[in-house]
Short mmCIF file of C-alpha atoms and ligand atoms in Angstrom, two decimals:
data_model
loop_
_atom_site.label_atom_id
_atom_site.label_comp_id
_atom_site.label_asym_id
_atom_site.label_seq_id
_atom_site.Cartn_x
_atom_site.Cartn_y
_atom_site.Cartn_z
CA VAL K 1 -1.18 -11.62 1.69
CA LEU K 2 -3.18 -8.39 1.58
CA PRO K 3 -1.53 -6.36 4.33
CA LEU K 4 1.97 -6.92 2.97
CA PHE K 5 1.49 -5.43 -0.44
CA PRO K 6 2.02 -1.69 -0.42
CA THR K 7 5.01 -0.83 1.71
CA GLU K 8 7.06 -3.95 1.06
CA THR K 9 6.61 -3.98 -2.67
CA PHE K 10 7.14 -0.29 -2.89
CA GLU K 11 10.38 -0.43 -0.92
CA LEU K 12 11.57 -3.34 -3.02
CA LEU K 13 10.83 -1.41 -6.17
CA MET K 14 12.79 1.60 -4.94
CA ARG K 15 15.77 -0.54 -3.91
CA HIS K 16 15.77 -2.25 -7.27
CA ALA K 17 15.61 0.94 -9.24
CA GLU K 18 18.48 2.31 -7.17
CA ASN K 19 20.53 -0.86 -7.65
CA HIS K 20 20.01 -0.85 -11.40
CA THR K 21 21.10 2.76 -11.52
CA ASN K 22 24.24 2.09 -9.51
CA ALA K 23 25.03 -0.96 -11.62
CA VAL K 24 24.84 1.10 -14.80
CA LEU K 25 27.14 3.77 -13.41
CA GLN K 26 29.50 1.05 -12.28
CA GLY K 27 29.53 -0.35 -15.79
CA LEU K 28 30.25 3.06 -17.32
CA HIS K 29 33.16 3.87 -15.07
CA HIS K 30 34.18 1.78 -12.14
CA SER K 31 35.40 4.43 -9.70
CA MET K 32 32.76 6.95 -10.73
CA ALA K 33 30.00 4.74 -9.35
CA ASP K 34 31.22 5.05 -5.77
CA GLN K 35 31.09 8.82 -5.93
CA ALA K 36 27.75 8.85 -7.66
CA ALA K 37 26.18 6.48 -5.12
CA GLY K 38 25.46 9.36 -2.71
CA PRO K 39 23.53 11.48 -5.22
CA VAL K 40 21.74 8.37 -6.52
CA ARG K 41 20.68 7.45 -3.00
CA GLU K 42 19.42 10.99 -2.45
CA LEU K 43 17.50 10.94 -5.72
CA PHE K 44 15.60 7.80 -4.78
CA THR K 45 15.00 8.98 -1.23
CA ASP K 46 13.52 12.20 -2.60
CA ILE K 47 11.35 10.30 -5.07
CA SER K 48 10.08 8.10 -2.23
CA LEU K 49 9.24 11.12 -0.12
CA PHE K 50 7.43 12.70 -3.04
CA LEU K 51 5.40 9.55 -3.69
CA LEU K 52 4.53 9.17 -0.03
CA GLY K 53 2.98 12.60 -0.07
CA SER K 54 5.62 15.21 0.75
CA GLU K 55 5.40 18.42 -1.22
CA LEU K 56 8.79 18.21 -2.90
CA SER K 57 9.05 19.66 -6.38
CA VAL K 58 9.86 16.84 -8.77
CA ASP K 59 11.63 19.17 -11.14
CA GLU K 60 13.82 20.53 -8.37
CA LEU K 61 14.78 17.13 -6.95
CA VAL K 62 15.71 15.86 -10.40
CA GLN K 63 17.72 19.00 -11.20
CA ARG K 64 19.57 18.67 -7.88
CA PHE K 65 20.52 15.12 -8.74
CA PHE K 66 21.99 16.08 -12.11
CA ASP K 67 23.79 19.02 -10.50
CA ALA K 68 25.47 16.61 -8.10
CA LEU K 69 26.23 14.13 -10.87
CA PHE K 70 28.00 16.56 -13.16
CA PRO K 71 31.26 17.01 -11.16
CA VAL K 72 31.54 13.22 -10.87
CA VAL K 73 31.05 12.71 -14.60
CA TYR K 74 33.37 15.62 -15.36
CA ASN K 75 36.09 14.20 -13.14
CA HIS K 76 36.02 10.69 -14.56
CA LEU K 77 34.73 10.93 -18.12
CA ILE K 78 34.94 14.46 -19.48
CA ASN K 79 38.27 15.64 -18.22
CA PRO K 80 39.97 12.75 -16.43
CA GLY K 81 43.29 13.59 -14.91
CA PRO K 82 45.67 12.41 -12.27
CA GLY K 83 43.65 12.64 -9.06
CA GLU K 84 40.39 14.17 -7.93
CA ILE K 85 39.35 17.70 -8.71
CA SER K 86 39.42 19.88 -5.59
CA PRO K 87 36.15 20.41 -3.68
CA GLY K 88 36.08 24.07 -4.68
CA TYR K 89 36.45 23.20 -8.34
CA ALA K 90 33.83 20.48 -8.05
CA GLU K 91 31.45 23.07 -6.60
CA CYS K 92 32.07 25.36 -9.54
CA VAL K 93 31.42 22.52 -11.99
CA ARG K 94 28.25 21.68 -10.09
CA SER K 95 26.89 25.19 -10.27
CA SER K 96 27.69 25.45 -13.99
CA ARG K 97 25.53 22.46 -14.85
CA ARG K 98 22.27 24.30 -15.55
CA ASP K 99 24.04 26.63 -18.00
CA VAL K 100 26.28 24.05 -19.64
CA ARG K 101 23.52 21.43 -19.97
CA PRO K 102 25.79 18.38 -20.25
CA PHE K 103 22.98 15.85 -20.08
CA GLY K 104 20.80 17.19 -22.89
CA GLY K 105 17.09 16.68 -22.42
CA ALA K 106 17.49 13.89 -19.85
CA PRO K 107 16.76 15.93 -16.69
CA GLY K 108 13.56 17.38 -18.15
CA LEU K 109 12.49 13.99 -19.44
CA LEU K 110 13.05 12.27 -16.09
CA ALA K 111 11.22 15.00 -14.17
CA ASP K 112 8.33 14.78 -16.60
CA GLN K 113 8.12 10.99 -16.36
CA ILE K 114 8.20 10.97 -12.58
CA ALA K 115 5.64 13.73 -12.26
CA ARG K 116 3.31 12.06 -14.73
CA SER K 117 3.53 8.50 -13.40
CA GLY K 118 3.73 9.84 -9.86
CA VAL K 119 0.15 11.10 -9.91
CA SER K 120 -1.26 7.62 -10.42
CA GLY K 121 1.51 5.95 -8.42
CA LYS K 122 0.77 8.13 -5.43
CA LEU K 123 -2.92 7.49 -5.73
CA LEU K 124 -2.43 3.74 -6.00
CA LEU K 125 -0.28 3.74 -2.87
CA GLN K 126 -2.80 5.78 -0.93
CA ALA K 127 -5.67 3.62 -2.12
CA LEU K 128 -3.92 0.42 -1.13
CA HIS K 129 -3.21 1.86 2.30
CA LEU K 130 -6.85 2.80 2.67
CA GLY K 131 -7.91 -0.68 1.57
CA ILE K 132 -5.84 -2.17 4.34
CA GLU K 133 -7.20 0.33 6.80
CA VAL K 134 -10.77 -0.62 5.90
CA ILE K 135 -10.06 -4.31 6.38
CA ASN K 136 -8.16 -3.71 9.58
CA THR K 137 -10.83 -1.44 11.04
CA THR K 138 -13.70 -3.78 10.33
CA ASP K 139 -11.63 -6.62 11.69
CA HIS K 140 -11.25 -4.82 15.01
CA LEU K 141 -14.77 -3.48 15.15
CA GLN K 142 -16.48 -3.51 18.51
CA LEU K 143 -19.83 -5.30 18.62
CA SER K 144 -22.74 -3.38 20.10
CA ARG K 145 -24.26 -4.41 23.40
CA GLU K 146 -27.47 -5.52 21.67
CA CYS K 147 -25.50 -7.62 19.26
CA ARG K 148 -23.45 -9.23 22.00
CA ARG K 149 -26.60 -10.12 23.83
CA ALA K 150 -28.21 -11.64 20.73
CA LEU K 151 -25.10 -13.66 19.95
CA LEU K 152 -25.00 -14.90 23.50
CA LYS K 153 -28.60 -15.99 23.35
CA MET K 154 -28.15 -17.71 20.03
CA HIS K 155 -25.00 -19.59 20.92
CA TYR K 156 -25.14 -20.11 24.62
CA CYS K 157 -28.75 -20.44 25.69
CA PRO K 158 -29.44 -23.89 24.18
CA HIS K 159 -26.63 -25.17 26.38
CA CYS K 160 -28.31 -23.81 29.48
CA GLN K 161 -31.21 -26.11 28.69
CA GLY K 162 -28.98 -29.07 28.02
CA LEU K 163 -29.52 -28.86 24.27
CA THR K 164 -25.87 -28.97 23.37
CA GLN K 165 -26.32 -30.42 19.89
CA SER K 166 -28.86 -27.93 18.62
CA LYS K 167 -28.04 -25.39 15.99
CA PRO K 168 -29.83 -22.07 15.48
CA CYS K 169 -32.42 -21.88 12.71
CA MET K 170 -31.13 -20.28 9.52
CA GLY K 171 -33.60 -17.39 9.63
CA TYR K 172 -32.79 -16.78 13.27
CA CYS K 173 -29.06 -16.78 12.60
CA LEU K 174 -29.51 -14.40 9.65
CA ASN K 175 -31.48 -11.96 11.74
CA VAL K 176 -28.84 -11.98 14.45
CA MET K 177 -25.87 -11.71 12.11
CA ARG K 178 -27.46 -9.17 9.80
CA GLY K 179 -28.32 -7.12 12.85
CA CYS K 180 -24.81 -7.39 14.22
CA LEU K 181 -23.15 -6.64 10.90
CA ALA K 182 -25.63 -4.01 9.68
CA SER K 183 -23.00 -1.27 9.74
CA MET K 184 -20.49 -3.40 7.90
CA ALA K 185 -23.01 -4.15 5.19
CA GLU K 186 -23.21 -0.39 4.58
CA ILE K 187 -19.62 -0.54 3.35
CA ASP K 188 -20.57 -2.99 0.62
CA ALA K 189 -21.50 -0.62 -2.20
CA HIS K 190 -18.52 1.66 -1.56
CA TRP K 191 -16.12 -1.25 -1.26
CA ARG K 192 -17.30 -2.69 -4.60
CA GLU K 193 -16.87 0.66 -6.22
CA PHE K 194 -13.45 0.99 -4.63
CA VAL K 195 -12.26 -2.33 -6.08
CA ARG K 196 -13.69 -1.39 -9.49
CA SER K 197 -12.00 2.02 -9.41
CA LEU K 198 -8.68 0.53 -8.36
CA GLU K 199 -8.83 -1.79 -11.33
CA GLY K 200 -9.54 1.17 -13.56
CA LEU K 201 -6.53 3.04 -12.23
CA SER K 202 -4.34 0.00 -12.55
CA ALA K 203 -5.40 -0.46 -16.17
CA ARG K 204 -4.47 3.16 -16.90
CA MET K 205 -1.01 2.67 -15.42
CA GLN K 206 0.73 1.75 -18.65
CA GLY K 207 3.85 3.01 -20.37
CA PRO K 208 4.79 6.51 -19.18
CA GLN K 209 1.94 6.35 -16.63
CA ASP K 210 3.45 3.28 -15.02
CA LEU K 211 5.52 4.28 -12.03
CA GLU K 212 7.28 0.92 -11.95
CA GLN K 213 8.36 1.21 -15.55
CA VAL K 214 9.55 4.75 -15.03
CA LEU K 215 11.56 3.96 -11.91
CA LEU K 216 13.08 0.82 -13.36
CA GLY K 217 13.92 2.82 -16.47
CA VAL K 218 15.92 5.47 -14.61
CA HIS K 219 19.14 3.55 -15.22
CA ALA K 220 18.64 3.50 -19.00
CA LEU K 221 17.83 7.19 -19.05
CA LEU K 222 20.93 7.85 -17.00
CA ARG K 223 23.08 5.82 -19.37
CA ASP K 224 21.85 7.98 -22.24
CA ALA K 225 22.40 11.14 -20.20
CA VAL K 226 26.01 10.25 -19.39
CA GLY K 227 26.55 9.10 -22.98
CA HIS K 228 25.34 12.49 -24.13
CA ALA K 229 27.86 14.20 -21.84
CA GLN K 230 30.68 11.99 -23.08
CA LYS K 231 29.88 12.73 -26.70
CA SER K 232 30.00 16.46 -26.10
CA GLY K 233 33.15 16.12 -23.96
CA PRO K 234 35.34 18.67 -25.78
CA ARG K 235 32.60 21.32 -25.77
CA LEU K 236 31.87 20.74 -22.06
CA SER K 237 35.56 20.79 -21.20
CA ALA K 238 35.97 24.13 -22.91
CA GLN K 239 32.85 25.63 -21.34
CA VAL K 240 33.77 24.49 -17.83
CA HIS K 241 37.30 25.74 -18.33
CA LYS K 242 35.95 29.13 -19.31
CA LEU K 243 33.66 29.29 -16.26
CA CYS K 244 35.84 27.65 -13.61
CA GLY K 245 39.43 27.96 -14.85
CA THR K 246 41.99 25.19 -14.96
CA PRO K 247 41.07 22.16 -12.83
CA SER K 248 43.04 21.89 -9.62
CA ARG K 249 43.61 18.29 -8.59
CA LYS K 250 44.78 16.45 -5.53
CA PRO K 251 46.90 13.51 -6.70
CA THR K 252 47.87 12.19 -3.25
CA GLN K 253 44.32 11.38 -2.29
CA LEU K 254 43.83 9.36 -5.44
CA VAL K 255 46.47 6.81 -4.42
CA SER K 256 44.84 6.11 -1.09
CA ILE K 257 41.40 5.86 -2.64
CA GLN K 258 42.60 3.42 -5.26
CA LEU K 259 44.35 1.30 -2.69
CA SER K 260 41.32 1.06 -0.48
CA ARG K 261 39.15 0.20 -3.44
CA SER K 262 41.26 -2.62 -4.74
CA SER K 263 40.41 -4.66 -1.65
CA SER K 264 36.73 -4.61 -2.47
CA SER K 265 37.07 -5.41 -6.15
CA THR K 266 35.10 -8.65 -5.86
CA ASP K 267 32.02 -6.75 -4.69
CA SER K 268 32.30 -4.51 -7.70
CA ILE K 269 32.40 -7.42 -10.09
CA ALA K 270 29.26 -8.82 -8.53
CA LEU K 271 27.56 -5.46 -9.00
CA LYS K 272 28.34 -5.53 -12.71
CA ALA K 273 26.26 -8.66 -13.16
CA PRO K 274 23.46 -8.09 -15.67
CA VAL K 275 20.40 -6.42 -14.25
CA ARG K 276 17.66 -8.96 -13.75
CA PRO K 277 14.20 -7.89 -14.95
CA LEU K 278 12.48 -7.98 -11.59
CA GLY K 279 10.18 -5.22 -12.76
CA ASP K 280 7.91 -7.77 -14.33
CA SER K 281 7.35 -9.68 -11.16
CA LEU K 282 6.41 -6.47 -9.37
CA ALA K 283 3.81 -5.69 -11.99
CA VAL K 284 2.59 -9.25 -11.58
CA ARG K 285 2.33 -8.74 -7.85
CA ARG K 286 0.15 -5.69 -8.41
CA ARG K 287 -2.13 -7.66 -10.71
CA ASP K 288 -2.28 -10.56 -8.24
CA PHE K 289 -3.14 -8.22 -5.44
CA LEU K 290 -5.93 -6.62 -7.43
CA SER K 291 -7.34 -9.96 -8.46
CA SER K 292 -7.44 -11.04 -4.83
CA MET K 293 -9.26 -7.79 -4.07
CA ARG K 294 -11.71 -8.59 -6.84
CA HIS K 295 -12.29 -11.92 -5.19
CA TYR K 296 -13.44 -10.14 -2.01
CA ARG K 297 -15.42 -7.48 -3.84
CA THR K 298 -18.68 -8.70 -2.31
CA TYR K 299 -17.17 -9.53 1.06
CA TYR K 300 -18.99 -6.96 3.17
CA GLY K 301 -22.39 -7.56 1.64
CA GLY K 302 -22.25 -11.33 2.09
CA LEU K 303 -20.51 -11.65 5.43
CA ALA K 304 -23.57 -12.33 7.61
CA ASP K 305 -24.88 -15.00 5.26
CA GLN K 306 -21.49 -16.59 4.97
CA LEU K 307 -21.12 -16.78 8.73
CA CYS K 308 -24.55 -18.39 9.11
CA VAL K 309 -23.88 -20.95 6.41
CA SER K 310 -20.69 -22.06 8.11
CA GLU K 311 -22.41 -21.89 11.48
CA LEU K 312 -25.08 -24.36 10.40
CA VAL K 313 -22.98 -26.67 8.34
CA PHE K 314 -23.18 -29.44 10.93
CA GLY K 315 -26.85 -28.97 11.78
CA ASP K 316 -29.18 -31.94 11.23
CA GLY K 317 -31.68 -29.87 9.25
CA GLN K 318 -34.59 -31.50 11.13
CA SER K 319 -34.87 -29.17 14.07
CA CYS K 320 -33.32 -25.93 15.17
CA TRP K 321 -33.12 -23.42 17.98
CA ASN K 322 -35.33 -20.38 17.47
CA GLY K 323 -34.16 -18.48 20.51
CA THR K 324 -36.61 -20.03 22.98
CA ASP K 325 -37.34 -23.54 21.79
CA ILE K 326 -36.30 -26.34 19.50
CA VAL K 327 -38.65 -26.09 16.55
CA LYS K 328 -39.10 -27.34 12.99
CA SER K 329 -38.66 -23.89 11.51
CA TYR K 330 -38.20 -20.24 12.37
CA THR K 331 -41.43 -18.36 11.90
CA LEU K 332 -40.47 -14.70 12.24
CA ARG K 333 -39.65 -12.37 9.42
CA VAL K 334 -36.08 -12.48 8.14
CA VAL K 335 -34.68 -9.01 7.53
CA GLY K 336 -32.31 -7.90 4.79
CA ASN K 337 -28.80 -6.48 4.94
CA GLY K 338 -27.89 -2.93 5.90
CA ILE K 339 -28.97 -0.41 8.54
CA LYS K 340 -32.38 0.51 7.05
CA ALA K 341 -33.50 -3.10 6.86
CA GLN K 342 -32.95 -3.55 10.58
CA SER K 343 -35.98 -1.54 11.71
CA GLY K 344 -37.96 -4.77 11.56
CA ASN K 345 -35.31 -7.03 13.04
CA PRO K 346 -36.96 -9.10 15.79
CA GLU K 347 -33.67 -10.29 17.26
CA VAL K 348 -31.30 -7.33 17.40
CA LYS K 349 -32.10 -3.67 17.94
CA VAL K 350 -29.95 -1.55 15.65
CA LYS K 351 -29.96 2.20 15.99
CA ASP K 352 -27.52 4.05 13.80
CA ALA K 353 -24.52 3.08 11.75
CA ASP K 354 -21.31 2.76 13.72
CA PRO K 355 -19.43 6.11 13.61
CA VAL K 356 -16.18 4.30 12.87
CA ILE K 357 -17.82 2.69 9.85
CA ASN K 358 -19.22 6.03 8.72
CA GLN K 359 -15.74 7.46 8.81
CA ILE K 360 -14.42 4.56 6.72
CA ILE K 361 -17.25 5.06 4.22
CA ASP K 362 -16.42 8.77 3.91
CA LYS K 363 -12.82 7.90 3.15
CA LEU K 364 -13.89 5.34 0.56
CA LYS K 365 -16.19 7.86 -1.10
CA HIS K 366 -13.37 10.39 -1.26
CA ILE K 367 -10.78 8.01 -2.68
CA ASN K 368 -13.32 6.65 -5.18
CA GLN K 369 -13.77 10.18 -6.49
CA LEU K 370 -10.03 10.57 -6.83
CA LEU K 371 -9.57 7.16 -8.42
CA GLN K 372 -12.23 7.95 -10.98
CA GLY K 373 -10.63 11.29 -11.73
CA LYS K 374 -13.77 13.14 -10.62
CA SER K 375 -11.85 15.44 -8.33
CA ILE K 376 -8.28 16.61 -8.45
CA PRO K 377 -6.27 15.72 -5.38
CA LYS K 378 -5.49 18.93 -3.55
CA LEU K 379 -2.20 19.16 -1.78
CA GLY K 380 -2.53 17.39 1.52
CA SER K 381 -5.99 16.02 0.84
CA LEU K 382 -4.72 12.48 0.50
CA ASP K 383 -2.82 12.79 3.74
CA GLN K 384 -5.99 13.83 5.49
CA ILE K 385 -7.87 10.76 4.49
CA GLU K 386 -4.94 8.71 5.67
CA THR K 387 -5.08 10.00 9.21
CA GLY K 388 -7.75 9.59 11.84
CA SER K 389 -8.30 5.93 11.12
CA GLY K 390 -10.50 5.69 14.18
CA ASP K 391 -9.48 2.16 14.99
CA VAL K 392 -11.36 0.88 17.95
CA GLU K 393 -9.19 -0.95 20.40
CA GLY K 394 -10.33 -3.91 22.35
CA ARG K 395 -12.83 -6.62 21.64
CA TYR K 396 -15.83 -7.97 23.35
CA SER K 397 -14.80 -9.66 26.55
CA GLY K 398 -17.52 -12.26 26.47
CA ASP K 399 -19.07 -11.70 29.89
CA CYS K 400 -22.49 -13.21 30.36
CA ASP K 401 -24.83 -10.75 32.09
CA ASP K 402 -27.57 -12.14 34.25
CA GLU K 403 -30.09 -9.91 32.54
CA ASP K 404 -29.36 -11.70 29.30
CA GLY K 405 -31.23 -14.58 30.81
CA CYS K 406 -28.50 -17.08 30.30
CA GLY K 407 -27.69 -17.95 33.86
CA GLY K 408 -24.61 -19.96 34.70
CA SER K 409 -21.13 -18.60 34.85
CA GLY K 410 -19.97 -19.46 31.38
CA GLY K 411 -19.42 -16.99 28.60
CA GLY K 412 -16.41 -18.77 27.30
CA ASP K 413 -18.39 -20.40 24.57
CA VAL K 414 -19.69 -17.12 23.25
CA LYS K 415 -16.28 -15.62 23.57
CA ARG K 416 -14.99 -18.41 21.39
CA LYS K 417 -17.76 -17.93 18.86
CA VAL K 418 -17.32 -14.19 18.71
CA SER K 419 -13.63 -14.52 18.26
CA ARG K 420 -14.33 -17.09 15.60
CA VAL K 421 -16.44 -14.51 13.83
CA SER K 422 -13.60 -12.07 13.73
CA LYS K 423 -11.02 -14.73 13.02
CA MET K 424 -13.12 -15.92 10.15
CA SER K 425 -13.11 -12.51 8.60
CA THR K 426 -9.33 -12.44 8.92
CA ASP K 427 -8.99 -15.89 7.42
CA THR K 428 -11.28 -15.10 4.58
CA LEU K 429 -9.36 -12.00 3.70
CA THR K 430 -5.89 -13.36 4.06
CA ARG K 431 -6.43 -16.81 2.64
C1 LIG V 1 20.97 -4.00 -4.03
O1 LIG V 1 22.36 -4.19 -3.95
C2 LIG V 1 22.82 -4.49 -2.65
C3 LIG V 1 24.33 -4.53 -2.66
O2 LIG V 1 24.83 -4.81 -3.92
C4 LIG V 1 22.22 -5.83 -2.23
O3 LIG V 1 22.65 -6.16 -0.93
C5 LIG V 1 20.72 -5.71 -2.25
O4 LIG V 1 20.13 -6.94 -1.94
C6 LIG V 1 20.25 -5.26 -3.59
N1 LIG V 1 18.83 -5.02 -3.50
C7 LIG V 1 17.98 -5.48 -4.39
C8 LIG V 1 16.56 -5.16 -4.16
O5 LIG V 1 18.34 -6.14 -5.35
C1 LIG V 2 -39.96 -20.32 19.10
O1 LIG V 2 -40.78 -21.42 19.23
C2 LIG V 2 -41.71 -21.37 20.28
C3 LIG V 2 -42.47 -22.68 20.32
O2 LIG V 2 -43.00 -23.03 19.08
C4 LIG V 2 -42.67 -20.19 20.08
O3 LIG V 2 -43.55 -20.08 21.16
C5 LIG V 2 -41.83 -18.92 19.96
O4 LIG V 2 -42.65 -17.81 19.66
C6 LIG V 2 -40.78 -19.08 18.89
N1 LIG V 2 -39.92 -17.90 18.89
C7 LIG V 2 -39.51 -17.34 17.79
C8 LIG V 2 -38.63 -16.15 17.97
O5 LIG V 2 -39.85 -17.74 16.69
C1 LIG V 3 -4.46 -2.72 12.45
O1 LIG V 3 -5.00 -2.16 13.62
C2 LIG V 3 -4.26 -2.43 14.78
C3 LIG V 3 -5.01 -1.89 15.99
O2 LIG V 3 -6.10 -1.13 15.65
C4 LIG V 3 -2.88 -1.82 14.65
O3 LIG V 3 -2.10 -2.09 15.79
C5 LIG V 3 -2.19 -2.40 13.43
O4 LIG V 3 -0.95 -1.78 13.23
C6 LIG V 3 -3.05 -2.19 12.22
N1 LIG V 3 -2.45 -2.89 11.09
C7 LIG V 3 -2.32 -2.34 9.90
C8 LIG V 3 -1.69 -3.19 8.85
O5 LIG V 3 -2.70 -1.21 9.67
#
C-alpha cells in the first residue's frame, strides 16, 4: 500500500483535473473543446512539471494557457462565423489577450491558487517520496559482518549440537537484534518527527492551500473565465477588430472538420456526462496513507523487540539457548536500543552508525525542517535531498564461515532467517 501512494495518486489527480476541464469546455461549446484540448493538456503538463520541482514560473505558464485559449474562445463564442479564423489572425488574437483581458481576473486567480497550494503540494510529494526511500533503504540494508556472525550463532549453532527444538533466550535475542539493528534504531526519533510533521502539513492543506481542491476546481474557474469573455463579447469583438482587422476565415476546412467530427459524436456525448466528485476519494486516500504512517510511527524503535517476540513465540519458556548452552535463563546484561547503548553489548560488536542510515537521517532532518516551516525551501534544495539515495544493493548471502565456529556446510537456515527478518519488515510495512 505505501509505495503506491505518491506517483499513482498524483497522476490520477492530474488526469482527473484535466478531464473535468475538457468536459466543461465540451459542455460550453462542442467543437471548441477539441481545439482547446491541446492548450489544456499543456497547462496540466506544465503544472505537473512545476509540482515535481522544475523551475517554471506559475504565472507565466498560466498566462500562456489563457493566451492559447483566447483565439479558440474568440472563434467559437465571441465572433463565430462560417469557418475557422486563419492561423495568422488567430496569432494576432492570441497576442492581444494580455491587453484585451477577456477572462477578467481568472488568470491571476488561477496562478495565485496554484502557487499558493503548490508550495505545500510540492512539499507533500517530496516528503512522501522520501518516506518511501527511507523504507526502501532500510529494507535493503546490508547487515554487518559482526551481525551476520551473531545471527548465525543464535540461529544455527543449536542445530550443530542436535538441539533443533531450542529457541534463543529473550535477553540473548534482544542483544543480537538490538546490535544488528542499532543503526536503524537511530532513525526512530527522526521518523516519528517526520510522521508528526507530515500530519501537520496535511492538516494545513485546506481550502486554497489544498492542491487537490485547486486542481479539481480549475474547470469551474475556467467556466467562469469563459463566461466572463462571453458576457463582454461585443467589447472584445470591437477591441480585437481594432487590433487585428477583419477576421479572415477558411470556410472549406470547416466542412471537412465537421464531417470528421460527426463520426465520433458518441464519444463526445460520453464526455458530457456529469463530472463525478472523485476529488473526495483522493483526499481520503491521503488521509488513509497518513494514518497508516501513523501506525508505523514507532516502527524503527521497536523492530528488534518485535522480531524477538515473534522469534520466540513457539518457545517452551522452560529452557533456552544462551549462545553456548541450553539454560534456564540468560544471565548477561541486556542492552538498550541505538548505537550508544551498544558499547556494552556482549553479543554483537557495533562500531559506528551505518553511513547509509546517516544519510537517510540527514534527509529526514532536512525535510522535517521544511515540513515544520523552519526553513524556506531554496530552489533545488528539495531535489538535492531526493538524489543520492545511497541504496545498498545485495543482501547477505548466508555463507557459514568456519571461524564462526558453526561447522557443517549449512547456512541455508540462517539465510532463511535473515531473509525472514527483511521480509518481516516488508510485511509489517505493507500489510
Ligand atoms: C479521462 O478521459 C479519458 C477519455 O475520455 C478516459 O479514457 C480516462 O479514463 C479519463 N481519466 C480519468 C482519470 O477519468
Ligand atoms: C551460557 O550458559 C553456560 C552454562 O551455564 C555458561 O557457562 C555461559 O557463560 C553462558 N553464556 C552466556 C552468554 O550467558
Ligand atoms: C527500492 O530500492 C530498489 C533497489 O535499491 C530499487 O530497485 C527500487 O526501485 C526501489 N523502490 C522504490 C519504490 O523506490
